[in-house]
Short mmCIF file of C-alpha atoms in Angstrom, two decimals:
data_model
loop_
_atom_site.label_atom_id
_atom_site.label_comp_id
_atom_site.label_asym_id
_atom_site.label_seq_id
_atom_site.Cartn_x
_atom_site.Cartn_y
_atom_site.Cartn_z
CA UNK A 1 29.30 6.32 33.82
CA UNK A 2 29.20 2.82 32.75
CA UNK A 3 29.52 2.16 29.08
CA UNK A 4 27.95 -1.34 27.58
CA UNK A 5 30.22 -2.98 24.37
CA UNK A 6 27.31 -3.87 21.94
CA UNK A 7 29.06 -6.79 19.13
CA UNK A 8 27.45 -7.34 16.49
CA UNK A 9 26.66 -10.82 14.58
CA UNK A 10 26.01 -11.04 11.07
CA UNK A 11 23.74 -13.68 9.99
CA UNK A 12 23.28 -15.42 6.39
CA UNK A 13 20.04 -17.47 6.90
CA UNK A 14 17.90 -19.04 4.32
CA UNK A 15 13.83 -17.98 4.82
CA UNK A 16 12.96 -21.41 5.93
CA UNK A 17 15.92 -21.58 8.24
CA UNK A 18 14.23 -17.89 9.76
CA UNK A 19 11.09 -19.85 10.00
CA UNK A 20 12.03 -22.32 11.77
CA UNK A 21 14.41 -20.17 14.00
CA UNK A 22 11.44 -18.35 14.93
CA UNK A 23 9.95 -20.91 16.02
CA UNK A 24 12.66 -22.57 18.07
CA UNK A 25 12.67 -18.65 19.84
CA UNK A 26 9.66 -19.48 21.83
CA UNK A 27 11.40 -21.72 23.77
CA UNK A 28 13.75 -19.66 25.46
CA UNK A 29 13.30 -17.29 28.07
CA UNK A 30 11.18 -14.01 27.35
CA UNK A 31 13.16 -11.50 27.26
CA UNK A 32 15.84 -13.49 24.84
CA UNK A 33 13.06 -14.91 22.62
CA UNK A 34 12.15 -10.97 21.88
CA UNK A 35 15.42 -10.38 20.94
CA UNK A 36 16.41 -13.56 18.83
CA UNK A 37 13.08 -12.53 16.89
CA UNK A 38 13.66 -9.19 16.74
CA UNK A 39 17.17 -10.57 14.87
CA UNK A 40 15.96 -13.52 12.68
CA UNK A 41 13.64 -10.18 11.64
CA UNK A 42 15.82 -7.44 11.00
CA UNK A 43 18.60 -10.53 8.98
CA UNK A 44 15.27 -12.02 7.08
CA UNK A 45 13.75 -8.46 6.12
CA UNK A 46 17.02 -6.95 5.56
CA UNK A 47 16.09 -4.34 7.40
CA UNK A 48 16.43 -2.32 10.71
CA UNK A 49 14.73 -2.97 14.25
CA UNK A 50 10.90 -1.19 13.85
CA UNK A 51 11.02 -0.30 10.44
CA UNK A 52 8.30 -1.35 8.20
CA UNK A 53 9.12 -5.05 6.66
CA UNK A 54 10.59 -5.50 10.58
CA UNK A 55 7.38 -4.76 11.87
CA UNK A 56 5.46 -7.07 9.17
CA UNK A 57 8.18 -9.99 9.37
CA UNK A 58 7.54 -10.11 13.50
CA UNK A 59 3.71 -10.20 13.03
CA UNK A 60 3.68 -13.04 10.84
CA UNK A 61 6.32 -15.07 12.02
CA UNK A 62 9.39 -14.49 9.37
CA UNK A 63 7.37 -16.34 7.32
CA UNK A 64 7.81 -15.04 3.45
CA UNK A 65 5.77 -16.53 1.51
CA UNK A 66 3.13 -15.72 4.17
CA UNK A 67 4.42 -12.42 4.07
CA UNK A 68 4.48 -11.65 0.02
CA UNK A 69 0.71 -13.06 0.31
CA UNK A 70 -0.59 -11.43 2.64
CA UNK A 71 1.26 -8.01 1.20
CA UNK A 72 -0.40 -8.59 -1.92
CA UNK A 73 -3.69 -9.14 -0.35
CA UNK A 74 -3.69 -5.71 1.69
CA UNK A 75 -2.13 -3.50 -1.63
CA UNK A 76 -4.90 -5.00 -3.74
CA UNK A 77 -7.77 -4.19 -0.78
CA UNK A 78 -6.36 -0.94 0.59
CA UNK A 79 -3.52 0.35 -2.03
CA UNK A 80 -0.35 2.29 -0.11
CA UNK A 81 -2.10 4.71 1.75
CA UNK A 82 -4.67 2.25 3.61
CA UNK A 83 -1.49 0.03 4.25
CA UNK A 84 -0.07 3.42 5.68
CA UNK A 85 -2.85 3.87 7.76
CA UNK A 86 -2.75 0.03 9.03
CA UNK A 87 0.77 -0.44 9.84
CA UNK A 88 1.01 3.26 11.27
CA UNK A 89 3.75 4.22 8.05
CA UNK A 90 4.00 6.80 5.52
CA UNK A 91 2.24 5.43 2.64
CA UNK A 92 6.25 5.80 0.27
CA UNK A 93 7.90 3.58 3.54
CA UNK A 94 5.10 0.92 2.60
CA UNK A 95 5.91 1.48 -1.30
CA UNK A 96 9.46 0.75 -0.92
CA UNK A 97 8.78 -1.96 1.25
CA UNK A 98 7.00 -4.07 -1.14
CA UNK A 99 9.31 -2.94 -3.93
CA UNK A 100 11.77 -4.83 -1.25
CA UNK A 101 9.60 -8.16 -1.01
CA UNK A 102 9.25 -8.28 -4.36
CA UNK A 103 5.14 -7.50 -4.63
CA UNK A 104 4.43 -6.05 -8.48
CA UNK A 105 3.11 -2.81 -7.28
CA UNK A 106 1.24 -0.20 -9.91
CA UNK A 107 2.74 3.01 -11.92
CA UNK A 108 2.31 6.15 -10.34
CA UNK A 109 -0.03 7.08 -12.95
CA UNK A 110 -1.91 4.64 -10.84
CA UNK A 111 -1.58 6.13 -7.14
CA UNK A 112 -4.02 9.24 -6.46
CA UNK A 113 -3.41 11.00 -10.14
CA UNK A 114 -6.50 12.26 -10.77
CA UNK A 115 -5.88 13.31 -14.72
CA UNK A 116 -4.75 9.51 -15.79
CA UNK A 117 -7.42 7.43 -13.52
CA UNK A 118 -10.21 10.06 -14.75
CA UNK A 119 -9.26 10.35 -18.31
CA UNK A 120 -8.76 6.63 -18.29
CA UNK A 121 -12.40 5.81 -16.85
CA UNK A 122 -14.15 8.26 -19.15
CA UNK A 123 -12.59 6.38 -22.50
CA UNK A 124 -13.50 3.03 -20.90
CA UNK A 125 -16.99 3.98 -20.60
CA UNK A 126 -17.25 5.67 -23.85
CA UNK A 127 -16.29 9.57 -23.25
CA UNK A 128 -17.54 12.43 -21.29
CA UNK A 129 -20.99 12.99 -23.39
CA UNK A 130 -21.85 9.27 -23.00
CA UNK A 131 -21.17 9.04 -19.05
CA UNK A 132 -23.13 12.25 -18.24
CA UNK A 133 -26.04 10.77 -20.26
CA UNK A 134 -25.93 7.46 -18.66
CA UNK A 135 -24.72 8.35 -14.85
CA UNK A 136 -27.40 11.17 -12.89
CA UNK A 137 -24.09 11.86 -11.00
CA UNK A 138 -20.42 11.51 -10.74
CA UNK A 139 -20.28 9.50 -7.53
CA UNK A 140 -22.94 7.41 -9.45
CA UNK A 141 -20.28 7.13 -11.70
CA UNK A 142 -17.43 6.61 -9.38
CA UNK A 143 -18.83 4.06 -7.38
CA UNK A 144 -18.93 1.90 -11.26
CA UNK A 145 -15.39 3.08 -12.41
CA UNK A 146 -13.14 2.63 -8.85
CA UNK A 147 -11.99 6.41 -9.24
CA UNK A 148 -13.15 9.20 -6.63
CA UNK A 149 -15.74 11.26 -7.60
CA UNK A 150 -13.43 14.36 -6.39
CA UNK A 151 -10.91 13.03 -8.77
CA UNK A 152 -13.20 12.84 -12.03
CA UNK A 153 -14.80 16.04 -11.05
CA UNK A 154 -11.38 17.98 -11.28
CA UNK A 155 -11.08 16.27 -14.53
CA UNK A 156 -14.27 17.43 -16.24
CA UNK A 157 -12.88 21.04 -15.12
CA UNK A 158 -10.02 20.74 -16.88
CA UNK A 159 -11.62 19.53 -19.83
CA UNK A 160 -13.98 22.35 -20.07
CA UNK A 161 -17.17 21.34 -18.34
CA UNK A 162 -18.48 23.15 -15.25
CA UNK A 163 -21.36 22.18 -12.83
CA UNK A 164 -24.64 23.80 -12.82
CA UNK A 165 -25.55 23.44 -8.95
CA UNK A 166 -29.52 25.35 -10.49
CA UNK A 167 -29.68 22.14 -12.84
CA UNK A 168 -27.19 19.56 -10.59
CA UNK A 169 -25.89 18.34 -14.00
CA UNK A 170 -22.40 19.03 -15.89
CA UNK A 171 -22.76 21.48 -18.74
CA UNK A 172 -20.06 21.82 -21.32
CA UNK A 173 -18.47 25.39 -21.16
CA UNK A 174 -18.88 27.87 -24.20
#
């Protein structure tokens, strides 16, 4: 049984240093470039080989600012979950890791609760009565206000409206 003495360095490194480290990597031999990246990576991210802001700072280069952009860019177009579904995380690993980055990320209120998004969308567009009377349907609706149908559906239930599948409109409960 042979047994292999891993040390450990600790690196301080600025982010442009990283950058340019990474850079300077390609130049070596395979095997050592992969792990000087994987390094400058896991020091830069301040995180730990094939976690999430590992796996983010290798695919674009340990470059930050091209990081926190391009962060940004994907939680504005796909939120946590699509991020989730992109990187191959749990959409609360993806959370954290822009909390880490420092990208402003929304409430809670704000990810998948039906009751604040719904309630929120209905006083926008003037209440309940005025949205069934304009919109023939809820994903009509939905598709104007950015919240799932499902989701403003389960809030007209709450508030005392049902669905008449004879009529396919929303009738207030008596």
């Amino acid at each position: 049984m042979s047994s292999q003495r891993e040390k450990r360095l600790t690196l301080v490194i600025s982010d442009a240093d990283g950058k340019e480290l990474f850079k300077v990597a390609d130049k070596l031999s395979p095997d050592l470039a992969v792990r000087f990246k994987s390094a400058i990576a896991a020091t830069i991210s301040g995180c730990r080989k094939n976690s999430f802001l590992w796996n983010v700072f290798m695919h674009y280069g340990c470059d930050v600012e091209v990081v926190k952009r391009e962060l940004s860019r994907q939680y504005n177009e796909k939120g946590t979950m699509g991020m989730g579904s992109y990187w191959g995380f749990r959409y609360n690993v993806v959370l954290e890791g822009l909390k880490r980055v420092g990208i402003k990320t929304k409430p809670r209120v704000y990810n998948n609760a039906p009751h604040g998004l719904a309630e929120e969308a209905f006083k926008r567009y003037g209440g309940i009565k005025k949205v069934l009377a304009s919109f023939s349907s809820m994903l009509e609706f939905s598709k104007v206000c950015k919240v799932s149908s499902c989701n403003l559906g389960e809030y007209l239930h709450r508030s005392g409206y049902f669905y008449d599948r004879s009529e396919g409109k929303w009738k207030e409960r008596r």
